[in-house]
Amino acid sequence: MKIKSALFRGSAAKSQQFPEDGRPEVAFVGRSNVGKSSLINCLVNRKKLAKTSRTPGKTQLVNFFLINDLFYLVDLPGFGYAKVPTSVRQGWRALLESYFTSGNCLKGVAWLFDIRRTPTELDYQTLEWLTGYRIPFRLVFTKADKFSTSKAKTRGKKLARDFAVSDWQTFSIIKHEGKADLWRWIAEAIGEGSKKNNGKHG
Ligand SMILES: Nc1nc2c(ncn2[C@@H]2O[C@H](COP(=O)(O)OP(=O)(O)OP(=O)(O)O)[C@@H](O)[C@H]2O)c(=O)[nH]1
Ligand SMILES: [Mg+2]
């Protein structure tokens, strides 16, 4: 996908603040610190469009980025960070749920999972949740650069098998690995997949 423009279009703390212009949306979900904001920046070739941090819990609102005036990439707040107070955690969950049920133009979800981690109960809940909403999703194993390319593929394959998910890929913001693949999937999800792609990827 050739990026002509990538604009921050606002943060939402409640469903009334979600965009209502009918443009398709692709959202990024996953645990805190998994690399959602970094991945969005990598996809659009911008270092600081989405705010990133070494400290989990950086993204606490639903952030909308308008790409090519055509569709939104949506940075969702991370979950599963033990150190946040229960009330805040419940607030995040409620916000995520309102996003998934708001009847917006959500066309696909990239579910990010840190390739170094072992799945926990919370991750299986996420899977159930995604399946329950019946939104097309792709499992993306982030931080693939932490392993050799072949080790990352083997780990990805095993984790995908554990989750019983067939649509998956690896990604690394350091190696820019997985970008073309993910863009293809996004283009397909928003209905731009069949158009001729004559721009360079990313
Ligand atoms: N080595 C490596 N580090 C990464 C990669 N992607 C993200 N990181 C690092 O992981 C940390 C967290 O990244 P973020 O993009 O802020 O994570 P997030 O999922 O948006 O986190 P929250 O907003 O807290 O939910 C940062 O220090 C990033 O530099 C990757 O592909 N490889
Ligand atoms: Mg973030």
Short mmCIF file of N, CA and C in Angstrom, two decimals, residues 26 28 34 39 42-43 109-116 137-145 149 151-161 163 165-173 175-189 201:
data_model
loop_
_atom_site.label_atom_id
_atom_site.label_comp_id
_atom_site.label_asym_id
_atom_site.label_seq_id
_atom_site.Cartn_x
_atom_site.Cartn_y
_atom_site.Cartn_z
N VAL A 26 -9.56 -0.90 10.48
CA VAL A 26 -8.82 -2.11 10.86
C VAL A 26 -8.17 -1.80 12.21
N PHE A 28 -6.05 -2.82 15.93
CA PHE A 28 -4.92 -3.58 16.46
C PHE A 28 -5.15 -3.85 17.94
N VAL A 34 2.86 -5.12 23.67
CA VAL A 34 3.10 -6.13 22.63
C VAL A 34 3.67 -5.49 21.36
N LEU A 39 3.93 -0.96 15.68
CA LEU A 39 3.61 -1.63 14.42
C LEU A 39 2.86 -0.67 13.48
N CYS A 42 5.32 1.66 12.02
CA CYS A 42 6.13 0.95 11.03
C CYS A 42 5.36 0.81 9.72
N LEU A 43 4.08 0.46 9.83
CA LEU A 43 3.25 0.29 8.63
C LEU A 43 3.17 1.57 7.80
N VAL A 109 -9.33 -7.30 12.36
CA VAL A 109 -8.55 -7.06 13.57
C VAL A 109 -7.20 -7.77 13.44
N ALA A 110 -6.14 -7.04 13.70
CA ALA A 110 -4.83 -7.69 13.82
C ALA A 110 -4.63 -7.93 15.31
N TRP A 111 -4.53 -9.21 15.65
CA TRP A 111 -4.35 -9.59 17.05
C TRP A 111 -2.85 -9.83 17.25
N LEU A 112 -2.24 -8.92 18.01
CA LEU A 112 -0.79 -8.99 18.19
C LEU A 112 -0.42 -9.81 19.42
N PHE A 113 0.57 -10.67 19.22
CA PHE A 113 1.03 -11.53 20.31
C PHE A 113 2.56 -11.54 20.29
N ASP A 114 3.17 -11.23 21.41
CA ASP A 114 4.64 -11.20 21.53
C ASP A 114 5.17 -12.62 21.35
N ILE A 115 6.00 -12.81 20.33
CA ILE A 115 6.46 -14.15 19.96
C ILE A 115 7.24 -14.86 21.08
N ARG A 116 7.73 -14.08 22.04
CA ARG A 116 8.52 -14.68 23.13
C ARG A 116 7.63 -15.28 24.23
N PHE A 137 -9.98 -11.87 11.68
CA PHE A 137 -8.76 -11.43 12.37
C PHE A 137 -7.55 -12.21 11.91
N ARG A 138 -6.39 -11.59 12.11
CA ARG A 138 -5.13 -12.26 11.79
C ARG A 138 -4.24 -12.18 13.02
N LEU A 139 -3.63 -13.31 13.33
CA LEU A 139 -2.72 -13.36 14.48
C LEU A 139 -1.33 -12.93 14.01
N VAL A 140 -0.80 -11.90 14.67
CA VAL A 140 0.49 -11.35 14.27
C VAL A 140 1.49 -11.51 15.42
N PHE A 141 2.53 -12.28 15.18
CA PHE A 141 3.55 -12.48 16.21
C PHE A 141 4.58 -11.37 16.12
N THR A 142 4.58 -10.50 17.11
CA THR A 142 5.46 -9.33 17.09
C THR A 142 6.84 -9.65 17.68
N LYS A 143 7.76 -8.73 17.44
CA LYS A 143 9.14 -8.80 17.97
C LYS A 143 9.87 -10.04 17.48
N ALA A 144 9.57 -10.42 16.23
CA ALA A 144 10.18 -11.62 15.64
C ALA A 144 11.70 -11.53 15.60
N ASP A 145 12.22 -10.29 15.64
CA ASP A 145 13.68 -10.12 15.62
C ASP A 145 14.37 -10.66 16.87
N THR A 149 15.34 -15.94 12.06
CA THR A 149 14.17 -16.04 11.18
C THR A 149 13.54 -17.43 11.24
N LYS A 151 13.83 -19.75 13.62
CA LYS A 151 13.28 -20.03 14.96
C LYS A 151 11.94 -19.30 15.11
N ALA A 152 11.87 -18.07 14.60
CA ALA A 152 10.62 -17.30 14.71
C ALA A 152 9.50 -18.01 13.96
N LYS A 153 9.82 -18.52 12.77
CA LYS A 153 8.79 -19.23 11.99
C LYS A 153 8.32 -20.49 12.73
N THR A 154 9.27 -21.23 13.28
CA THR A 154 8.91 -22.45 14.01
C THR A 154 8.05 -22.11 15.23
N ARG A 155 8.44 -21.05 15.94
CA ARG A 155 7.67 -20.65 17.12
C ARG A 155 6.27 -20.18 16.72
N GLY A 156 6.22 -19.39 15.65
CA GLY A 156 4.94 -18.88 15.17
C GLY A 156 4.01 -20.04 14.82
N LYS A 157 4.57 -21.02 14.14
CA LYS A 157 3.77 -22.17 13.72
C LYS A 157 3.21 -22.91 14.94
N LYS A 158 4.05 -23.08 15.94
CA LYS A 158 3.63 -23.80 17.14
C LYS A 158 2.56 -23.01 17.90
N LEU A 159 2.80 -21.71 18.07
CA LEU A 159 1.83 -20.88 18.80
C LEU A 159 0.49 -20.84 18.07
N ALA A 160 0.55 -20.71 16.74
CA ALA A 160 -0.68 -20.69 15.95
C ALA A 160 -1.44 -22.01 16.11
N ARG A 161 -0.68 -23.10 16.18
CA ARG A 161 -1.31 -24.40 16.38
C ARG A 161 -1.96 -24.46 17.76
N PHE A 163 -3.20 -22.05 19.42
CA PHE A 163 -4.42 -21.24 19.39
C PHE A 163 -5.44 -21.78 18.38
N VAL A 165 -5.31 -21.29 15.20
CA VAL A 165 -5.56 -20.19 14.27
C VAL A 165 -4.74 -20.45 13.00
N SER A 166 -5.38 -20.34 11.85
CA SER A 166 -4.65 -20.63 10.62
C SER A 166 -4.11 -19.37 9.94
N ASP A 167 -4.73 -18.22 10.21
CA ASP A 167 -4.30 -16.98 9.57
C ASP A 167 -3.32 -16.24 10.48
N TRP A 168 -2.03 -16.40 10.21
CA TRP A 168 -1.04 -15.78 11.08
C TRP A 168 0.20 -15.36 10.30
N GLN A 169 1.00 -14.53 10.95
CA GLN A 169 2.27 -14.11 10.35
C GLN A 169 3.19 -13.58 11.44
N THR A 170 4.46 -13.40 11.11
CA THR A 170 5.38 -12.76 12.06
C THR A 170 5.60 -11.32 11.65
N PHE A 171 6.10 -10.50 12.57
CA PHE A 171 6.34 -9.09 12.29
C PHE A 171 7.52 -8.60 13.12
N SER A 172 8.30 -7.71 12.54
CA SER A 172 9.36 -7.05 13.31
C SER A 172 9.52 -5.62 12.85
N ILE A 173 9.44 -4.69 13.79
CA ILE A 173 9.64 -3.28 13.41
C ILE A 173 11.13 -3.01 13.18
N LYS A 175 13.36 -5.24 11.78
CA LYS A 175 13.73 -5.77 10.46
C LYS A 175 12.73 -5.37 9.37
N HIS A 176 11.68 -4.66 9.76
CA HIS A 176 10.57 -4.32 8.83
C HIS A 176 10.00 -5.59 8.21
N GLU A 177 10.04 -6.65 8.96
CA GLU A 177 9.58 -7.93 8.45
C GLU A 177 8.07 -8.09 8.64
N GLY A 178 7.42 -8.58 7.61
CA GLY A 178 5.99 -8.86 7.72
C GLY A 178 5.11 -7.71 7.25
N LYS A 179 5.76 -6.60 6.87
CA LYS A 179 5.00 -5.40 6.50
C LYS A 179 4.15 -5.62 5.24
N ALA A 180 4.79 -6.13 4.19
CA ALA A 180 4.08 -6.33 2.93
C ALA A 180 2.91 -7.30 3.12
N ASP A 181 3.17 -8.35 3.88
CA ASP A 181 2.13 -9.35 4.16
C ASP A 181 0.94 -8.73 4.87
N LEU A 182 1.24 -7.94 5.89
CA LEU A 182 0.16 -7.35 6.68
C LEU A 182 -0.62 -6.32 5.86
N TRP A 183 0.09 -5.55 5.03
CA TRP A 183 -0.61 -4.60 4.18
C TRP A 183 -1.55 -5.31 3.20
N ARG A 184 -1.08 -6.43 2.68
CA ARG A 184 -1.94 -7.19 1.76
C ARG A 184 -3.22 -7.61 2.46
N TRP A 185 -3.05 -8.08 3.70
CA TRP A 185 -4.21 -8.54 4.47
C TRP A 185 -5.15 -7.36 4.78
N ILE A 186 -4.55 -6.21 5.14
CA ILE A 186 -5.37 -5.03 5.45
C ILE A 186 -6.15 -4.58 4.20
N ALA A 187 -5.45 -4.53 3.07
CA ALA A 187 -6.08 -4.11 1.81
C ALA A 187 -7.26 -5.02 1.48
N GLU A 188 -7.05 -6.31 1.69
CA GLU A 188 -8.11 -7.28 1.45
C GLU A 188 -9.29 -7.00 2.38
N ALA A 189 -8.98 -6.78 3.66
CA ALA A 189 -10.02 -6.57 4.67
C ALA A 189 -10.87 -5.34 4.38
N HIS A 201 5.44 -1.38 -1.31
CA HIS A 201 4.85 -1.70 -0.03
C HIS A 201 5.46 -0.85 1.05
#
